[in-house]
């Protein structure tokens, strides 16, 4: 197991644990639109990735990272893994900042953007990668999972629900970064898997039209 991966998992776990009982620290480093745009606290764009709401949130993210990061490390080296992980956290939060720039109260936490980037960089390399979802004993092909994931995230982002506490924009931004990174660095593999990638990207194309052309933000 790569040292960088273990360090990130350990650091995220320790910081999250400390922040569970340290509200001042939690508030200081979480993603918050007002703090970033008005007080220029740009560190929150990365530091929010080390905070989690509870143990389940933390465990789910770190377990997903643990299982899929080795694929990215093997394909792009440990440095490539770091670029995907932190680049995905950053782009996911920047996308959230763009969408919610007029909602100074908007806040978010979690490594989900980075984890989504790692997951989708893995799927870009192996589109038929078997993914097990919770306790379903049948593996779902990666590109089918990706299509469903993007479709659900786009729908929920454009049609938000009052009690939905999931940062869909950060998930989408992170997944997009991981996907594009993999395609850019492995174009031959991307051409081989072009049909799978195109199917998976359909919800992203729709989202881009709605957000950047129609200017619809949920």
PDB file of C-alpha atoms in Angstrom:
ATOM      1  CA  UNK A   1       0.000   0.000   0.000  1.00  0.00           C
ATOM      2  CA  UNK A   2       1.403   3.403  -0.987  1.00  0.00           C
ATOM      3  CA  UNK A   3       2.725   5.607   1.808  1.00  0.00           C
ATOM      4  CA  UNK A   4       0.957   8.720   0.498  1.00  0.00           C
ATOM      5  CA  UNK A   5      -2.401   6.951   0.622  1.00  0.00           C
ATOM      6  CA  UNK A   6      -1.888   5.792   4.202  1.00  0.00           C
ATOM      7  CA  UNK A   7      -0.783   9.274   5.275  1.00  0.00           C
ATOM      8  CA  UNK A   8      -3.887  10.877   3.731  1.00  0.00           C
ATOM      9  CA  UNK A   9      -6.213   8.328   5.351  1.00  0.00           C
ATOM     10  CA  UNK A  10      -4.502   8.715   8.743  1.00  0.00           C
ATOM     11  CA  UNK A  11      -4.434  12.523   8.583  1.00  0.00           C
ATOM     12  CA  UNK A  12      -8.073  12.707   7.522  1.00  0.00           C
ATOM     13  CA  UNK A  13      -9.143  10.318  10.280  1.00  0.00           C
ATOM     14  CA  UNK A  14      -7.189  12.159  12.990  1.00  0.00           C
ATOM     15  CA  UNK A  15      -8.321  15.650  11.934  1.00  0.00           C
ATOM     16  CA  UNK A  16     -11.931  14.496  11.597  1.00  0.00           C
ATOM     17  CA  UNK A  17     -11.830  12.865  15.037  1.00  0.00           C
ATOM     18  CA  UNK A  18     -10.446  16.018  16.642  1.00  0.00           C
ATOM     19  CA  UNK A  19     -13.005  18.220  14.864  1.00  0.00           C
ATOM     20  CA  UNK A  20     -15.897  16.009  16.025  1.00  0.00           C
ATOM     21  CA  UNK A  21     -15.477  17.479  19.504  1.00  0.00           C
ATOM     22  CA  UNK A  22     -13.831  20.790  18.603  1.00  0.00           C
ATOM     23  CA  UNK A  23     -16.560  22.990  17.163  1.00  0.00           C
ATOM     24  CA  UNK A  24     -14.274  26.006  16.807  1.00  0.00           C
ATOM     25  CA  UNK A  25     -11.863  24.054  14.610  1.00  0.00           C
ATOM     26  CA  UNK A  26     -14.764  22.591  12.604  1.00  0.00           C
ATOM     27  CA  UNK A  27     -16.227  26.034  11.894  1.00  0.00           C
ATOM     28  CA  UNK A  28     -12.826  27.544  11.066  1.00  0.00           C
ATOM     29  CA  UNK A  29     -11.897  25.037   8.367  1.00  0.00           C
ATOM     30  CA  UNK A  30     -15.173  23.895   6.787  1.00  0.00           C
ATOM     31  CA  UNK A  31     -16.174  25.073   3.304  1.00  0.00           C
ATOM     32  CA  UNK A  32     -18.268  28.231   3.659  1.00  0.00           C
ATOM     33  CA  UNK A  33     -19.107  30.570   0.790  1.00  0.00           C
ATOM     34  CA  UNK A  34     -19.180  33.742   2.889  1.00  0.00           C
ATOM     35  CA  UNK A  35     -15.850  33.031   4.597  1.00  0.00           C
ATOM     36  CA  UNK A  36     -14.137  32.258   1.299  1.00  0.00           C
ATOM     37  CA  UNK A  37     -15.504  35.127  -0.792  1.00  0.00           C
ATOM     38  CA  UNK A  38     -15.784  37.833   1.854  1.00  0.00           C
ATOM     39  CA  UNK A  39     -12.880  37.023   4.184  1.00  0.00           C
ATOM     40  CA  UNK A  40     -10.645  35.390   1.534  1.00  0.00           C
ATOM     41  CA  UNK A  41     -10.151  32.230   3.609  1.00  0.00           C
ATOM     42  CA  UNK A  42      -9.114  30.132   0.630  1.00  0.00           C
ATOM     43  CA  UNK A  43      -7.567  27.398   2.778  1.00  0.00           C
ATOM     44  CA  UNK A  44     -11.135  26.154   3.307  1.00  0.00           C
ATOM     45  CA  UNK A  45     -11.200  24.951  -0.315  1.00  0.00           C
ATOM     46  CA  UNK A  46      -8.797  22.170   0.748  1.00  0.00           C
ATOM     47  CA  UNK A  47      -9.169  21.940   4.530  1.00  0.00           C
ATOM     48  CA  UNK A  48     -12.865  21.020   4.234  1.00  0.00           C
ATOM     49  CA  UNK A  49     -11.710  17.743   2.685  1.00  0.00           C
ATOM     50  CA  UNK A  50     -10.228  16.704   6.040  1.00  0.00           C
ATOM     51  CA  UNK A  51     -13.477  17.227   7.970  1.00  0.00           C
ATOM     52  CA  UNK A  52     -16.479  14.898   8.233  1.00  0.00           C
ATOM     53  CA  UNK A  53     -19.884  15.078   9.818  1.00  0.00           C
ATOM     54  CA  UNK A  54     -19.764  11.730  11.624  1.00  0.00           C
ATOM     55  CA  UNK A  55     -18.058   8.343  11.745  1.00  0.00           C
ATOM     56  CA  UNK A  56     -20.185   6.813   8.986  1.00  0.00           C
ATOM     57  CA  UNK A  57     -19.341   9.677   6.628  1.00  0.00           C
ATOM     58  CA  UNK A  58     -15.636   9.312   7.438  1.00  0.00           C
ATOM     59  CA  UNK A  59     -15.553   5.509   7.158  1.00  0.00           C
ATOM     60  CA  UNK A  60     -17.443   5.407   3.866  1.00  0.00           C
ATOM     61  CA  UNK A  61     -15.090   7.936   2.246  1.00  0.00           C
ATOM     62  CA  UNK A  62     -11.876   6.370   3.561  1.00  0.00           C
ATOM     63  CA  UNK A  63     -12.915   2.824   2.669  1.00  0.00           C
ATOM     64  CA  UNK A  64     -13.770   3.876  -0.889  1.00  0.00           C
ATOM     65  CA  UNK A  65     -10.447   5.695  -1.139  1.00  0.00           C
ATOM     66  CA  UNK A  66      -8.581   2.662   0.238  1.00  0.00           C
ATOM     67  CA  UNK A  67     -10.055   0.264  -2.331  1.00  0.00           C
ATOM     68  CA  UNK A  68      -9.803   2.426  -5.472  1.00  0.00           C
ATOM     69  CA  UNK A  69      -6.673   4.527  -4.922  1.00  0.00           C
ATOM     70  CA  UNK A  70      -4.313   1.625  -5.819  1.00  0.00           C
ATOM     71  CA  UNK A  71      -5.723   1.602  -9.374  1.00  0.00           C
ATOM     72  CA  UNK A  72      -4.904   5.296  -9.773  1.00  0.00           C
ATOM     73  CA  UNK A  73      -1.477   4.883  -8.173  1.00  0.00           C
ATOM     74  CA  UNK A  74      -0.625   2.035 -10.539  1.00  0.00           C
ATOM     75  CA  UNK A  75      -1.837   3.950 -13.603  1.00  0.00           C
ATOM     76  CA  UNK A  76      -0.487   7.423 -12.763  1.00  0.00           C
ATOM     77  CA  UNK A  77       2.164   6.963 -10.015  1.00  0.00           C
ATOM     78  CA  UNK A  78       1.802   8.215  -6.419  1.00  0.00           C
ATOM     79  CA  UNK A  79       2.273  11.814  -7.558  1.00  0.00           C
ATOM     80  CA  UNK A  80      -0.566  11.407 -10.052  1.00  0.00           C
ATOM     81  CA  UNK A  81      -2.713  10.042  -7.232  1.00  0.00           C
ATOM     82  CA  UNK A  82      -2.038  13.159  -5.145  1.00  0.00           C
ATOM     83  CA  UNK A  83      -2.851  15.416  -8.099  1.00  0.00           C
ATOM     84  CA  UNK A  84      -6.155  13.622  -8.713  1.00  0.00           C
ATOM     85  CA  UNK A  85      -7.147  13.557  -5.051  1.00  0.00           C
ATOM     86  CA  UNK A  86      -6.392  17.151  -4.117  1.00  0.00           C
ATOM     87  CA  UNK A  87      -7.288  18.492  -7.564  1.00  0.00           C
ATOM     88  CA  UNK A  88     -10.688  16.840  -7.262  1.00  0.00           C
ATOM     89  CA  UNK A  89     -11.283  18.291  -3.790  1.00  0.00           C
ATOM     90  CA  UNK A  90     -10.305  21.732  -5.084  1.00  0.00           C
ATOM     91  CA  UNK A  91     -12.367  21.628  -8.284  1.00  0.00           C
ATOM     92  CA  UNK A  92     -15.367  20.186  -6.452  1.00  0.00           C
ATOM     93  CA  UNK A  93     -15.306  23.047  -3.968  1.00  0.00           C
ATOM     94  CA  UNK A  94     -14.660  25.647  -6.672  1.00  0.00           C
ATOM     95  CA  UNK A  95     -17.692  24.367  -8.567  1.00  0.00           C
ATOM     96  CA  UNK A  96     -19.745  24.637  -5.371  1.00  0.00           C
ATOM     97  CA  UNK A  97     -18.412  28.164  -4.881  1.00  0.00           C
ATOM     98  CA  UNK A  98     -19.494  29.086  -8.410  1.00  0.00           C
ATOM     99  CA  UNK A  99     -22.965  27.621  -7.997  1.00  0.00           C
ATOM    100  CA  UNK A 100     -23.676  29.073  -4.563  1.00  0.00           C
ATOM    101  CA  UNK A 101     -21.736  32.340  -4.722  1.00  0.00           C
ATOM    102  CA  UNK A 102     -24.883  34.293  -3.853  1.00  0.00           C
ATOM    103  CA  UNK A 103     -25.675  32.085  -0.864  1.00  0.00           C
ATOM    104  CA  UNK A 104     -23.114  33.171   1.737  1.00  0.00           C
ATOM    105  CA  UNK A 105     -24.512  30.695   4.280  1.00  0.00           C
ATOM    106  CA  UNK A 106     -23.773  27.632   2.146  1.00  0.00           C
ATOM    107  CA  UNK A 107     -21.348  25.246   3.866  1.00  0.00           C
ATOM    108  CA  UNK A 108     -19.975  21.787   3.163  1.00  0.00           C
ATOM    109  CA  UNK A 109     -17.461  19.271   4.501  1.00  0.00           C
ATOM    110  CA  UNK A 110     -15.947  15.948   3.513  1.00  0.00           C
ATOM    111  CA  UNK A 111     -13.430  14.257   1.260  1.00  0.00           C
ATOM    112  CA  UNK A 112     -16.167  13.109  -1.124  1.00  0.00           C
ATOM    113  CA  UNK A 113     -14.969  15.340  -3.970  1.00  0.00           C
ATOM    114  CA  UNK A 114     -11.482  13.824  -3.805  1.00  0.00           C
ATOM    115  CA  UNK A 115     -12.839  10.300  -3.388  1.00  0.00           C
ATOM    116  CA  UNK A 116     -15.145  10.805  -6.378  1.00  0.00           C
ATOM    117  CA  UNK A 117     -12.154  11.914  -8.447  1.00  0.00           C
ATOM    118  CA  UNK A 118     -10.219   8.770  -7.520  1.00  0.00           C
ATOM    119  CA  UNK A 119     -13.232   6.557  -8.201  1.00  0.00           C
ATOM    120  CA  UNK A 120     -13.896   8.002 -11.643  1.00  0.00           C
ATOM    121  CA  UNK A 121     -10.244   8.042 -12.659  1.00  0.00           C
ATOM    122  CA  UNK A 122     -10.345   4.305 -11.865  1.00  0.00           C
ATOM    123  CA  UNK A 123     -13.494   3.792 -13.919  1.00  0.00           C
ATOM    124  CA  UNK A 124     -11.948   5.707 -16.833  1.00  0.00           C
ATOM    125  CA  UNK A 125      -9.082   3.202 -16.819  1.00  0.00           C
ATOM    126  CA  UNK A 126     -11.320   0.136 -16.327  1.00  0.00           C
ATOM    127  CA  UNK A 127     -14.919   0.936 -17.443  1.00  0.00           C
ATOM    128  CA  UNK A 128     -16.180  -2.559 -16.677  1.00  0.00           C
ATOM    129  CA  UNK A 129     -14.599  -2.517 -13.230  1.00  0.00           C
ATOM    130  CA  UNK A 130     -16.957  -4.351 -10.883  1.00  0.00           C
ATOM    131  CA  UNK A 131     -18.362  -2.112  -8.148  1.00  0.00           C
ATOM    132  CA  UNK A 132     -20.291  -3.530  -5.215  1.00  0.00           C
ATOM    133  CA  UNK A 133     -22.936  -1.222  -3.788  1.00  0.00           C
ATOM    134  CA  UNK A 134     -23.633  -1.689  -0.084  1.00  0.00           C
ATOM    135  CA  UNK A 135     -24.797  -5.288   0.443  1.00  0.00           C
ATOM    136  CA  UNK A 136     -25.846  -6.124  -3.121  1.00  0.00           C
ATOM    137  CA  UNK A 137     -23.887  -9.314  -3.990  1.00  0.00           C
ATOM    138  CA  UNK A 138     -23.750  -8.586  -7.735  1.00  0.00           C
ATOM    139  CA  UNK A 139     -21.027  -6.330  -9.118  1.00  0.00           C
ATOM    140  CA  UNK A 140     -22.202  -3.331 -11.156  1.00  0.00           C
ATOM    141  CA  UNK A 141     -20.018  -2.441 -14.185  1.00  0.00           C
ATOM    142  CA  UNK A 142     -18.177   0.795 -13.507  1.00  0.00           C
ATOM    143  CA  UNK A 143     -19.597   2.726 -16.441  1.00  0.00           C
ATOM    144  CA  UNK A 144     -23.178   1.773 -15.457  1.00  0.00           C
ATOM    145  CA  UNK A 145     -22.495   2.855 -11.890  1.00  0.00           C
ATOM    146  CA  UNK A 146     -20.967   6.083 -13.255  1.00  0.00           C
ATOM    147  CA  UNK A 147     -24.009   6.805 -15.417  1.00  0.00           C
ATOM    148  CA  UNK A 148     -26.359   6.276 -12.474  1.00  0.00           C
ATOM    149  CA  UNK A 149     -24.120   8.268 -10.125  1.00  0.00           C
ATOM    150  CA  UNK A 150     -23.923  11.245 -12.470  1.00  0.00           C
ATOM    151  CA  UNK A 151     -27.636  11.126 -13.297  1.00  0.00           C
ATOM    152  CA  UNK A 152     -28.626  11.054  -9.622  1.00  0.00           C
ATOM    153  CA  UNK A 153     -26.142  13.776  -8.606  1.00  0.00           C
ATOM    154  CA  UNK A 154     -27.155  16.085 -11.449  1.00  0.00           C
ATOM    155  CA  UNK A 155     -30.853  15.626 -10.715  1.00  0.00           C
ATOM    156  CA  UNK A 156     -30.425  16.278  -7.006  1.00  0.00           C
ATOM    157  CA  UNK A 157     -28.197  19.291  -7.604  1.00  0.00           C
ATOM    158  CA  UNK A 158     -30.702  20.879  -9.992  1.00  0.00           C
ATOM    159  CA  UNK A 159     -33.699  19.894  -7.863  1.00  0.00           C
ATOM    160  CA  UNK A 160     -32.499  20.256  -4.256  1.00  0.00           C
ATOM    161  CA  UNK A 161     -34.497  18.943  -1.323  1.00  0.00           C
ATOM    162  CA  UNK A 162     -34.700  20.714   1.987  1.00  0.00           C
ATOM    163  CA  UNK A 163     -33.258  17.897   4.091  1.00  0.00           C
ATOM    164  CA  UNK A 164     -30.654  16.704   1.604  1.00  0.00           C
ATOM    165  CA  UNK A 165     -27.268  17.370   3.223  1.00  0.00           C
ATOM    166  CA  UNK A 166     -25.164  15.916   0.402  1.00  0.00           C
ATOM    167  CA  UNK A 167     -22.796  18.211  -1.527  1.00  0.00           C
ATOM    168  CA  UNK A 168     -23.709  17.007  -5.013  1.00  0.00           C
ATOM    169  CA  UNK A 169     -21.829  19.848  -6.711  1.00  0.00           C
ATOM    170  CA  UNK A 170     -18.582  18.882  -4.968  1.00  0.00           C
ATOM    171  CA  UNK A 171     -19.117  15.235  -5.950  1.00  0.00           C
ATOM    172  CA  UNK A 172     -19.669  16.186  -9.596  1.00  0.00           C
ATOM    173  CA  UNK A 173     -16.735  18.589  -9.745  1.00  0.00           C
ATOM    174  CA  UNK A 174     -14.410  16.029  -8.192  1.00  0.00           C
ATOM    175  CA  UNK A 175     -15.604  13.192 -10.415  1.00  0.00           C
ATOM    176  CA  UNK A 176     -15.189  15.411 -13.481  1.00  0.00           C
ATOM    177  CA  UNK A 177     -11.590  16.240 -12.543  1.00  0.00           C
ATOM    178  CA  UNK A 178     -10.680  12.575 -12.061  1.00  0.00           C
ATOM    179  CA  UNK A 179     -12.309  11.596 -15.338  1.00  0.00           C
ATOM    180  CA  UNK A 180     -10.643  14.356 -17.360  1.00  0.00           C
ATOM    181  CA  UNK A 181      -7.248  13.747 -15.737  1.00  0.00           C
ATOM    182  CA  UNK A 182      -7.362  10.067 -16.659  1.00  0.00           C
ATOM    183  CA  UNK A 183      -8.449  10.765 -20.231  1.00  0.00           C
ATOM    184  CA  UNK A 184      -5.764  13.448 -20.696  1.00  0.00           C
ATOM    185  CA  UNK A 185      -2.927  11.276 -19.398  1.00  0.00           C
ATOM    186  CA  UNK A 186      -4.056   8.021 -21.009  1.00  0.00           C
ATOM    187  CA  UNK A 187      -5.614   9.112 -24.351  1.00  0.00           C
ATOM    188  CA  UNK A 188      -5.037   5.716 -25.962  1.00  0.00           C
ATOM    189  CA  UNK A 189      -6.993   3.998 -23.206  1.00  0.00           C
ATOM    190  CA  UNK A 190      -9.689   6.684 -23.458  1.00  0.00           C
ATOM    191  CA  UNK A 191     -10.082   6.050 -27.191  1.00  0.00           C
ATOM    192  CA  UNK A 192     -10.434   2.321 -26.534  1.00  0.00           C
ATOM    193  CA  UNK A 193     -13.117   3.031 -23.947  1.00  0.00           C
ATOM    194  CA  UNK A 194     -14.732   5.961 -25.782  1.00  0.00           C
ATOM    195  CA  UNK A 195     -18.208   4.414 -25.988  1.00  0.00           C
ATOM    196  CA  UNK A 196     -18.311   3.601 -22.276  1.00  0.00           C
ATOM    197  CA  UNK A 197     -17.038   7.054 -21.335  1.00  0.00           C
ATOM    198  CA  UNK A 198     -19.526   8.768 -23.655  1.00  0.00           C
ATOM    199  CA  UNK A 199     -22.456   6.864 -22.133  1.00  0.00           C
ATOM    200  CA  UNK A 200     -21.287   7.713 -18.642  1.00  0.00           C
ATOM    201  CA  UNK A 201     -20.812  11.396 -19.446  1.00  0.00           C
ATOM    202  CA  UNK A 202     -24.340  12.034 -20.798  1.00  0.00           C
ATOM    203  CA  UNK A 203     -25.642  13.504 -17.497  1.00  0.00           C
ATOM    204  CA  UNK A 204     -22.579  15.780 -17.316  1.00  0.00           C
ATOM    205  CA  UNK A 205     -23.347  17.173 -20.768  1.00  0.00           C
ATOM    206  CA  UNK A 206     -26.923  17.858 -19.696  1.00  0.00           C
ATOM    207  CA  UNK A 207     -25.712  19.495 -16.473  1.00  0.00           C
ATOM    208  CA  UNK A 208     -23.280  21.730 -18.362  1.00  0.00           C
ATOM    209  CA  UNK A 209     -26.078  22.911 -20.629  1.00  0.00           C
ATOM    210  CA  UNK A 210     -28.419  23.628 -17.728  1.00  0.00           C
ATOM    211  CA  UNK A 211     -25.829  25.383 -15.565  1.00  0.00           C
ATOM    212  CA  UNK A 212     -23.680  27.276 -18.038  1.00  0.00           C
ATOM    213  CA  UNK A 213     -26.190  27.937 -20.849  1.00  0.00           C
ATOM    214  CA  UNK A 214     -29.579  28.002 -19.172  1.00  0.00           C
ATOM    215  CA  UNK A 215     -28.062  29.370 -15.921  1.00  0.00           C
ATOM    216  CA  UNK A 216     -30.234  27.050 -13.857  1.00  0.00           C
ATOM    217  CA  UNK A 217     -29.019  26.480 -10.350  1.00  0.00           C
ATOM    218  CA  UNK A 218     -31.215  24.581  -7.926  1.00  0.00           C
TER     219      UNK A 218
END
